[in-house]
Amino acid sequence: MGHGGYGGNGEEAAEPMGRPGSGERLVILALERFGVWLRSIVVCLCGALGIVSADTADIPLAVCLLVPAFLACGVRLYALRRPHMFPLALLWTLDAAVVVLTGLSQPVIGGESANVMVEAMVGISVVAFQYEWATRPPAGAALAVLGAAVCVLGDILSSPGDGLDVVPLVRMLIQVCLSRAAYLIVRALARAADRSAAVRAAARREREVAAARRASEREYLATLHDTASATLLMVSQGDGRDWSWLPPRARQDLEAMSAVPGFETGSVDLAALLGCVPEGEGQARVRLKTRIEGPLAIPSGPGLAIFNGVREAVTNVARHAGVREAQLRAWTEGDGAVVELSDTGRGFDPLAVPARRRGISGSIVARMHAVGGTATVTSRPDDGTRVQWRWHGPTGASQAGHGTQVPGVPRPPRAQAQHTADVRFIRGRLLRGTQLAVLLISLVWQFTISLRRLVVHQDVYRPAWAQTASFVCLAVVAVVGGAYLLRGRRLPPTVRWGSLGSVLAVSAVCAFTLPAELSTGAPDWAFGLVGWHALFLLADLRVRVFAAFLGAHVGLNATAVFLSGAPSAAQWATLGISTIGSCGFQLSVGVLMSYLLHGTAPAAGTAAAQEEEMRTRERIHEDMQRDHKERYRALTATTVPLLVGLGHGVLSPHDEEVRLRCGVEAARMRRLFAEGDAVLDPLLNELRACVEVVEHRGVTVSLSVRGKPGEVPVEVRRRLIDPVAVTLGRTRSTARVTVVWTPRAVRVSVVSEDCAGGRDTEEAAEAHSGATNAKVDVARTTRGGSVWVEAGWSRPAISGVDLT
Amino acid sequence: MSDNAPVSVVVVDDHPAILSGVEAWYAASRRPITVVAAGDSVREAWTPPGSTADVVVLDLQLAEGGPAFGSLRRLVDAGRQVIVYSMRDDEKTALNCLDLGAATYLTKSEGRDHLVEATLAAADERPYMPPALAGALGTNTRADRPQLSVREENVLIEWFQSESKELVAQRLGISVRTVNSYLDRVRIKYANVGRPARTKASLVARAIQDGLVDVGDL
């Protein structure tokens, strides 16, 4: 993976389009490896053959030339593993040296076989260079030119008398251009796959981040509900009771509020945690009969969610059930845990609990849901209550490999399926790319090199029309397959196997209508060509199938040579070298394609998924930290000082002013909890949440609404309701709350008959005014004991006139 | 009707507790108000002694189902002054009743503070605007609504919000009298639009006669 400094850092992560995606990167890497290995194997094999076949006198010189070439190949192979150890200039020089040395060995070894071998070595090398140096095309082109020059030089040196033969040079040029084109096609499709994967991944990331933020928001609100909100409510409602529990509780609440939710790591022993569930004190004490089959090791996220939920449920028993005893049981179930709290108290009708009461819905159910577990409450009036928490380990392999996922953030269960889909998508694009490349090679080869051979050697075929027909047949196969490919469709099996049969028939016809002594020689235009057609047809199958086809193809030609009567050793040798030179090369391309489809595509999918997960995790972490700071900042001006005062005894719950302030803060918090409710009129819903807190204190509140409700952004709602919440919190007996919607404005008002004066009524609106620039006008009128506070917001002028 | 003449009322409501509350409030009135007939059916208003009562207090939601708009229309068409006295704190119903020609629309939660005044005003064919109705008129977006000034709309809404003319006057820096005149003017504007009815016409006529509104304002 460590190719050329692609290590991700923040800046690059922020701009994923600016660098190659994982698919493109891995394709480039695979092609480079392919190029180096192919060239090294060919050079070493052919070079060794050359040394063996050379005259004894020439061996030392040949060894002097070829062994350094072998060494250079070895260094190049080693450099694949350690790309940073070698400067590029050195690598290029090594490659150039290999070409020059092998080229110069041609006149040294001498003879026809040397010509063929050197031609094969240099020919393969210049093709391989295009992949080795794919990201630096000038370097590859320069090496190709050098290869051509060496070929010419070798020909001139080994047979000084002959004129310059242009045909092999043109063939070499065609091959080089084809390799470059094939590379560009495959890369373009890999790039397209990366791009669309990135787009889909970004959308997915947004969803996951949003889900994680919602989960952490729920967890934070649930914590607030159980801690600060409960404490403040108790202080605001109580008088003349024993407050000794209050200071430590207020300090604990502060700690709970300042902890960032959802970032505890590791696992916890649930049994040990449940052993610490507080039973309450004094009148609120609930004796817990525990039966826990420990240890119960589970991730800390669900563990804490269960613990906090149980704690809340125990206080519910004390508050509502009317009994002083409850049973707490816990046991393992499969790879998860089940915890159950049951009492024999007065029970209730779960359906009758209003949505804004959050003890059950928020602290118990939603909190458990947020960490991927479930909590159910079963109760009937007069029949006790049973709360059950269930958590099961992640299923499937999707979570196993990725170690440290953010606890408390549920990983989508579709992750594995998503990964498979990504791999399938990348594989599909790569398959299309390689097929296009091979089709291009087939057609260009057929209509340049092969066509020229067919035309030039018309007189040697017996009969000539059979060869021409074969040529047309191959062209038809390529065109039909190309039509399917360009329309983005898969080859139907009948077309695929029919075409393959035709290609094999062409192979047979060409083998048997050519004089055996010319087999695989210059007039044999088909031998090196049909492999490409077959590769195109069989690209998406196992490489074995293609190998079998090549075997059949070579077998047909060998049979033709064999049947023509005792073939000479030279004939066999030519056939063998041609087989290695063309079919071997084609097979290696087949292996490469198979590797791209079955090795690179999954790797690219995995790499993309990992990068994606890193980015998602970073975003989640950042957003959670920011959200938390924001939330905490909103409370620092209001709740925090109050809890600090209560926690350190500076503020006394016996003081009416302190109790009223607690009432105000409790109302504000209830409004905050109501923000997340999915209701048609959130403003009214949040207002009702505040009203309920005050009604708990025995204040009579009338609430009237006029006009047609509309959209109000959440920060405007906060600022509209806050002055009302403050006034309500300080009301002692009766209040009238109204909401008026006109087409131009929404006005929230409260008239309090006997509002306790206090310093924070004046600064109420400031507390939440934060950075928002929502224009909310607050008007305040006092007359005798009555206080009238009104907050108004001008609505954007889109609301039409109601014509009903 | 002279300003101190006794007023007779027929109360149509199917809830006995409401009836006794209404009678107690009337008994405390500075100007005598007598309930001449009461019952759970609108027949009480058509048969003696209810048929001659000055004011009909009508519960819109009688036992037999939907709002009794038909009964209201027939009473209005017979020239009766009807105070709709309803549990429904609902602006659509209030606007419908005004359009049909009811003298005023009062919710039951407003009864203690406003029923006596509303009854007297109805007997005198003077406008009366309780807060719940003011809220309904202040947020009315129907196409056939009368044109109100910004100040009139503000007074309506603030009267609805605070239920205290003193508070409204204090906030707007005007006198309670001025607050009342804004409310009356709005009420007359409403009497001058929509379905024609004798009660509405006499309300407008009386207002012009009293100098509450100018003919040019309408």
mmCIF file of N, CA, C and O in Angstrom, chain A residues 536-596:
data_model
loop_
_atom_site.group_PDB
_atom_site.id
_atom_site.type_symbol
_atom_site.label_atom_id
_atom_site.label_comp_id
_atom_site.label_asym_id
_atom_site.label_seq_id
_atom_site.Cartn_x
_atom_site.Cartn_y
_atom_site.Cartn_z
ATOM 1 N N PHE A 536 -10.828 -11.745 -24.482
ATOM 2 C CA PHE A 536 -11.935 -10.816 -24.388
ATOM 3 C C PHE A 536 -13.226 -11.544 -24.004
ATOM 4 O O PHE A 536 -14.002 -11.089 -23.164
ATOM 5 N N LEU A 537 -13.414 -12.729 -24.635
ATOM 6 C CA LEU A 537 -14.656 -13.465 -24.388
ATOM 7 C C LEU A 537 -14.684 -14.078 -22.995
ATOM 8 O O LEU A 537 -15.745 -14.263 -22.403
ATOM 9 N N LEU A 538 -13.508 -14.417 -22.460
ATOM 10 C CA LEU A 538 -13.463 -15.176 -21.202
ATOM 11 C C LEU A 538 -12.989 -14.333 -20.022
ATOM 12 O O LEU A 538 -12.670 -14.871 -18.969
ATOM 13 N N ALA A 539 -12.987 -12.991 -20.203
ATOM 14 C CA ALA A 539 -12.349 -12.135 -19.201
ATOM 15 C C ALA A 539 -12.908 -12.328 -17.800
ATOM 16 O O ALA A 539 -12.172 -12.282 -16.820
ATOM 17 N N ASP A 540 -14.233 -12.555 -17.682
ATOM 18 C CA ASP A 540 -14.805 -12.599 -16.333
ATOM 19 C C ASP A 540 -14.797 -14.005 -15.747
ATOM 20 O O ASP A 540 -15.291 -14.217 -14.650
ATOM 21 N N LEU A 541 -14.273 -14.981 -16.493
ATOM 22 C CA LEU A 541 -14.225 -16.350 -15.941
ATOM 23 C C LEU A 541 -12.863 -16.599 -15.306
ATOM 24 O O LEU A 541 -11.952 -15.772 -15.393
ATOM 25 N N ARG A 542 -12.732 -17.748 -14.690
ATOM 26 C CA ARG A 542 -11.439 -18.107 -14.083
ATOM 27 C C ARG A 542 -10.387 -18.198 -15.177
ATOM 28 O O ARG A 542 -10.674 -18.596 -16.309
ATOM 29 N N VAL A 543 -9.169 -17.856 -14.817
ATOM 30 C CA VAL A 543 -8.098 -17.833 -15.805
ATOM 31 C C VAL A 543 -7.820 -19.236 -16.345
ATOM 32 O O VAL A 543 -7.322 -19.412 -17.446
ATOM 33 N N ARG A 544 -8.202 -20.264 -15.575
ATOM 34 C CA ARG A 544 -8.055 -21.664 -16.018
ATOM 35 C C ARG A 544 -8.740 -21.899 -17.356
ATOM 36 O O ARG A 544 -8.241 -22.596 -18.220
ATOM 37 N N VAL A 545 -9.920 -21.320 -17.511
ATOM 38 C CA VAL A 545 -10.686 -21.531 -18.737
ATOM 39 C C VAL A 545 -9.905 -20.990 -19.921
ATOM 40 O O VAL A 545 -9.804 -21.631 -20.982
ATOM 41 N N PHE A 546 -9.342 -19.806 -19.708
ATOM 42 C CA PHE A 546 -8.555 -19.205 -20.784
ATOM 43 C C PHE A 546 -7.314 -20.052 -21.077
ATOM 44 O O PHE A 546 -6.953 -20.268 -22.242
ATOM 45 N N ALA A 547 -6.688 -20.556 -20.010
ATOM 46 C CA ALA A 547 -5.511 -21.421 -20.187
ATOM 47 C C ALA A 547 -5.884 -22.672 -20.992
ATOM 48 O O ALA A 547 -5.149 -23.086 -21.896
ATOM 49 N N ALA A 548 -7.066 -23.214 -20.689
ATOM 50 C CA ALA A 548 -7.508 -24.403 -21.421
ATOM 51 C C ALA A 548 -7.696 -24.081 -22.899
ATOM 52 O O ALA A 548 -7.315 -24.859 -23.789
ATOM 53 N N PHE A 549 -8.263 -22.879 -23.167
ATOM 54 C CA PHE A 549 -8.442 -22.495 -24.567
ATOM 55 C C PHE A 549 -7.088 -22.407 -25.266
ATOM 56 O O PHE A 549 -6.909 -22.897 -26.384
ATOM 57 N N LEU A 550 -6.123 -21.733 -24.586
ATOM 58 C CA LEU A 550 -4.803 -21.588 -25.200
ATOM 59 C C LEU A 550 -4.188 -22.962 -25.457
ATOM 60 O O LEU A 550 -3.567 -23.195 -26.501
ATOM 61 N N GLY A 551 -4.404 -23.878 -24.492
ATOM 62 C CA GLY A 551 -3.897 -25.247 -24.675
ATOM 63 C C GLY A 551 -4.491 -25.869 -25.924
ATOM 64 O O GLY A 551 -3.783 -26.447 -26.764
ATOM 65 N N ALA A 552 -5.793 -25.722 -26.102
ATOM 66 C CA ALA A 552 -6.456 -26.302 -27.275
ATOM 67 C C ALA A 552 -5.914 -25.674 -28.552
ATOM 68 O O ALA A 552 -5.648 -26.363 -29.552
ATOM 69 N N HIS A 553 -5.745 -24.346 -28.500
ATOM 70 C CA HIS A 553 -5.250 -23.601 -29.666
ATOM 71 C C HIS A 553 -3.854 -24.079 -30.063
ATOM 72 O O HIS A 553 -3.607 -24.425 -31.238
ATOM 73 N N VAL A 554 -2.959 -24.169 -29.073
ATOM 74 C CA VAL A 554 -1.603 -24.632 -29.354
ATOM 75 C C VAL A 554 -1.642 -26.097 -29.812
ATOM 76 O O VAL A 554 -0.945 -26.487 -30.749
ATOM 77 N N GLY A 555 -2.517 -26.893 -29.151
ATOM 78 C CA GLY A 555 -2.643 -28.301 -29.514
ATOM 79 C C GLY A 555 -3.042 -28.470 -30.982
ATOM 80 O O GLY A 555 -2.480 -29.308 -31.698
ATOM 81 N N LEU A 556 -3.993 -27.649 -31.445
ATOM 82 C CA LEU A 556 -4.430 -27.732 -32.847
ATOM 83 C C LEU A 556 -3.269 -27.465 -33.789
ATOM 84 O O LEU A 556 -3.057 -28.197 -34.768
ATOM 85 N N ASN A 557 -2.507 -26.407 -33.470
ATOM 86 C CA ASN A 557 -1.371 -26.067 -34.327
ATOM 87 C C ASN A 557 -0.317 -27.176 -34.303
ATOM 88 O O ASN A 557 0.238 -27.538 -35.351
ATOM 89 N N ALA A 558 -0.071 -27.713 -33.072
ATOM 90 C CA ALA A 558 0.915 -28.800 -32.966
ATOM 91 C C ALA A 558 0.448 -30.017 -33.758
ATOM 92 O O ALA A 558 1.234 -30.665 -34.464
ATOM 93 N N THR A 559 -0.864 -30.304 -33.679
ATOM 94 C CA THR A 559 -1.404 -31.428 -34.426
ATOM 95 C C THR A 559 -1.192 -31.242 -35.926
ATOM 96 O O THR A 559 -0.786 -32.159 -36.652
ATOM 97 N N ALA A 560 -1.466 -30.006 -36.374
ATOM 98 C CA ALA A 560 -1.293 -29.734 -37.801
ATOM 99 C C ALA A 560 0.146 -29.956 -38.219
ATOM 100 O O ALA A 560 0.424 -30.571 -39.267
ATOM 101 N N VAL A 561 1.084 -29.472 -37.384
ATOM 102 C CA VAL A 561 2.504 -29.648 -37.703
ATOM 103 C C VAL A 561 2.846 -31.144 -37.698
ATOM 104 O O VAL A 561 3.520 -31.649 -38.596
ATOM 105 N N PHE A 562 2.324 -31.850 -36.670
ATOM 106 C CA PHE A 562 2.636 -33.270 -36.524
ATOM 107 C C PHE A 562 2.112 -34.076 -37.711
ATOM 108 O O PHE A 562 2.783 -34.919 -38.252
ATOM 109 N N LEU A 563 0.855 -33.769 -38.145
ATOM 110 C CA LEU A 563 0.233 -34.533 -39.218
ATOM 111 C C LEU A 563 0.903 -34.300 -40.566
ATOM 112 O O LEU A 563 0.746 -35.087 -41.491
ATOM 113 N N SER A 564 1.634 -33.187 -40.664
ATOM 114 C CA SER A 564 2.252 -32.886 -41.962
ATOM 115 C C SER A 564 3.456 -33.782 -42.233
ATOM 116 O O SER A 564 4.148 -33.600 -43.225
ATOM 117 N N GLY A 565 3.723 -34.700 -41.360
ATOM 118 C CA GLY A 565 4.859 -35.589 -41.564
ATOM 119 C C GLY A 565 6.016 -35.145 -40.685
ATOM 120 O O GLY A 565 6.006 -34.033 -40.167
ATOM 121 N N ALA A 566 6.943 -36.007 -40.492
ATOM 122 C CA ALA A 566 8.038 -35.828 -39.537
ATOM 123 C C ALA A 566 8.548 -34.398 -39.483
ATOM 124 O O ALA A 566 9.237 -33.942 -40.397
ATOM 125 N N PRO A 567 8.147 -33.618 -38.466
ATOM 126 C CA PRO A 567 8.631 -32.238 -38.370
ATOM 127 C C PRO A 567 10.061 -32.216 -37.833
ATOM 128 O O PRO A 567 10.450 -33.089 -37.065
ATOM 129 N N SER A 568 10.775 -31.214 -38.245
ATOM 130 C CA SER A 568 12.162 -31.096 -37.780
ATOM 131 C C SER A 568 12.193 -30.484 -36.385
ATOM 132 O O SER A 568 11.219 -29.869 -35.920
ATOM 133 N N ALA A 569 13.359 -30.633 -35.764
ATOM 134 C CA ALA A 569 13.533 -30.060 -34.423
ATOM 135 C C ALA A 569 13.381 -28.544 -34.485
ATOM 136 O O ALA A 569 12.822 -27.911 -33.577
ATOM 137 N N ALA A 570 13.887 -27.960 -35.605
ATOM 138 C CA ALA A 570 13.801 -26.505 -35.754
ATOM 139 C C ALA A 570 12.338 -26.057 -35.763
ATOM 140 O O ALA A 570 11.967 -25.036 -35.169
ATOM 141 N N GLN A 571 11.478 -26.873 -36.432
ATOM 142 C CA GLN A 571 10.047 -26.529 -36.472
ATOM 143 C C GLN A 571 9.448 -26.522 -35.076
ATOM 144 O O GLN A 571 8.702 -25.621 -34.698
ATOM 145 N N TRP A 572 9.776 -27.575 -34.338
ATOM 146 C CA TRP A 572 9.271 -27.642 -32.961
ATOM 147 C C TRP A 572 9.744 -26.443 -32.156
ATOM 148 O O TRP A 572 8.992 -25.840 -31.382
ATOM 149 N N ALA A 573 11.037 -26.086 -32.338
ATOM 150 C CA ALA A 573 11.596 -24.978 -31.565
ATOM 151 C C ALA A 573 10.869 -23.683 -31.884
ATOM 152 O O ALA A 573 10.502 -22.907 -30.992
ATOM 153 N N THR A 574 10.615 -23.440 -33.199
ATOM 154 C CA THR A 574 9.911 -22.222 -33.594
ATOM 155 C C THR A 574 8.542 -22.185 -32.956
ATOM 156 O O THR A 574 8.100 -21.156 -32.417
ATOM 157 N N LEU A 575 7.854 -23.340 -33.034
ATOM 158 C CA LEU A 575 6.511 -23.406 -32.454
ATOM 159 C C LEU A 575 6.572 -23.084 -30.954
ATOM 160 O O LEU A 575 5.765 -22.314 -30.436
ATOM 161 N N GLY A 576 7.594 -23.695 -30.297
ATOM 162 C CA GLY A 576 7.716 -23.480 -28.842
ATOM 163 C C GLY A 576 7.954 -22.017 -28.507
ATOM 164 O O GLY A 576 7.271 -21.437 -27.658
ATOM 165 N N ILE A 577 8.889 -21.401 -29.239
ATOM 166 C CA ILE A 577 9.211 -20.001 -28.932
ATOM 167 C C ILE A 577 8.002 -19.113 -29.202
ATOM 168 O O ILE A 577 7.653 -18.235 -28.414
ATOM 169 N N SER A 578 7.318 -19.368 -30.328
ATOM 170 C CA SER A 578 6.138 -18.562 -30.639
ATOM 171 C C SER A 578 5.075 -18.740 -29.571
ATOM 172 O O SER A 578 4.388 -17.785 -29.179
ATOM 173 N N THR A 579 4.924 -19.995 -29.124
ATOM 174 C CA THR A 579 3.931 -20.255 -28.086
ATOM 175 C C THR A 579 4.233 -19.428 -26.844
ATOM 176 O O THR A 579 3.364 -18.743 -26.303
ATOM 177 N N ILE A 580 5.520 -19.477 -26.445
ATOM 178 C CA ILE A 580 5.877 -18.705 -25.252
ATOM 179 C C ILE A 580 5.690 -17.220 -25.520
ATOM 180 O O ILE A 580 5.106 -16.486 -24.724
ATOM 181 N N GLY A 581 6.155 -16.771 -26.699
ATOM 182 C CA GLY A 581 6.143 -15.344 -27.011
ATOM 183 C C GLY A 581 4.746 -14.761 -27.061
ATOM 184 O O GLY A 581 4.493 -13.688 -26.517
ATOM 185 N N SER A 582 3.819 -15.466 -27.712
ATOM 186 C CA SER A 582 2.482 -14.861 -27.829
ATOM 187 C C SER A 582 1.512 -15.412 -26.791
ATOM 188 O O SER A 582 0.952 -14.664 -25.983
ATOM 189 N N CYS A 583 1.342 -16.779 -26.809
ATOM 190 C CA CYS A 583 0.367 -17.344 -25.872
ATOM 191 C C CYS A 583 0.792 -17.119 -24.425
ATOM 192 O O CYS A 583 -0.038 -16.844 -23.562
ATOM 193 N N GLY A 584 2.097 -17.218 -24.154
ATOM 194 C CA GLY A 584 2.582 -17.003 -22.794
ATOM 195 C C GLY A 584 2.246 -15.587 -22.339
ATOM 196 O O GLY A 584 1.771 -15.363 -21.229
ATOM 197 N N PHE A 585 2.478 -14.639 -23.249
ATOM 198 C CA PHE A 585 2.181 -13.261 -22.910
ATOM 199 C C PHE A 585 0.682 -13.066 -22.662
ATOM 200 O O PHE A 585 0.259 -12.447 -21.691
ATOM 201 N N GLN A 586 -0.102 -13.677 -23.566
ATOM 202 C CA GLN A 586 -1.549 -13.549 -23.388
ATOM 203 C C GLN A 586 -1.991 -14.167 -22.060
ATOM 204 O O GLN A 586 -2.828 -13.613 -21.344
ATOM 205 N N LEU A 587 -1.412 -15.318 -21.739
ATOM 206 C CA LEU A 587 -1.774 -15.972 -20.481
ATOM 207 C C LEU A 587 -1.419 -15.071 -19.290
ATOM 208 O O LEU A 587 -2.189 -14.937 -18.336
ATOM 209 N N SER A 588 -0.238 -14.417 -19.409
ATOM 210 C CA SER A 588 0.157 -13.554 -18.299
ATOM 211 C C SER A 588 -0.831 -12.392 -18.156
ATOM 212 O O SER A 588 -1.169 -11.976 -17.042
ATOM 213 N N VAL A 589 -1.307 -11.879 -19.293
ATOM 214 C CA VAL A 589 -2.313 -10.816 -19.212
ATOM 215 C C VAL A 589 -3.591 -11.361 -18.571
ATOM 216 O O VAL A 589 -4.239 -10.697 -17.757
ATOM 217 N N GLY A 590 -3.942 -12.608 -18.943
ATOM 218 C CA GLY A 590 -5.121 -13.236 -18.332
ATOM 219 C C GLY A 590 -4.968 -13.339 -16.821
ATOM 220 O O GLY A 590 -5.888 -13.038 -16.066
ATOM 221 N N VAL A 591 -3.752 -13.761 -16.395
ATOM 222 C CA VAL A 591 -3.501 -13.862 -14.949
ATOM 223 C C VAL A 591 -3.628 -12.486 -14.305
ATOM 224 O O VAL A 591 -4.236 -12.319 -13.249
ATOM 225 N N LEU A 592 -3.084 -11.479 -14.996
ATOM 226 C CA LEU A 592 -3.153 -10.113 -14.462
ATOM 227 C C LEU A 592 -4.616 -9.687 -14.287
ATOM 228 O O LEU A 592 -5.005 -9.132 -13.248
ATOM 229 N N MET A 593 -5.438 -9.961 -15.302
ATOM 230 C CA MET A 593 -6.834 -9.563 -15.215
ATOM 231 C C MET A 593 -7.520 -10.262 -14.056
ATOM 232 O O MET A 593 -8.279 -9.662 -13.292
ATOM 233 N N SER A 594 -7.239 -11.550 -13.955
ATOM 234 C CA SER A 594 -7.831 -12.303 -12.858
ATOM 235 C C SER A 594 -7.419 -11.696 -11.517
ATOM 236 O O SER A 594 -8.222 -11.561 -10.598
ATOM 237 N N TYR A 595 -6.127 -11.294 -11.464
ATOM 238 C CA TYR A 595 -5.652 -10.683 -10.221
ATOM 239 C C TYR A 595 -6.361 -9.361 -9.949
ATOM 240 O O TYR A 595 -6.785 -9.067 -8.827
ATOM 241 N N LEU A 596 -6.522 -8.556 -11.021
ATOM 242 C CA LEU A 596 -7.199 -7.265 -10.845
ATOM 243 C C LEU A 596 -8.613 -7.466 -10.324
ATOM 244 O O LEU A 596 -9.081 -6.759 -9.444
#
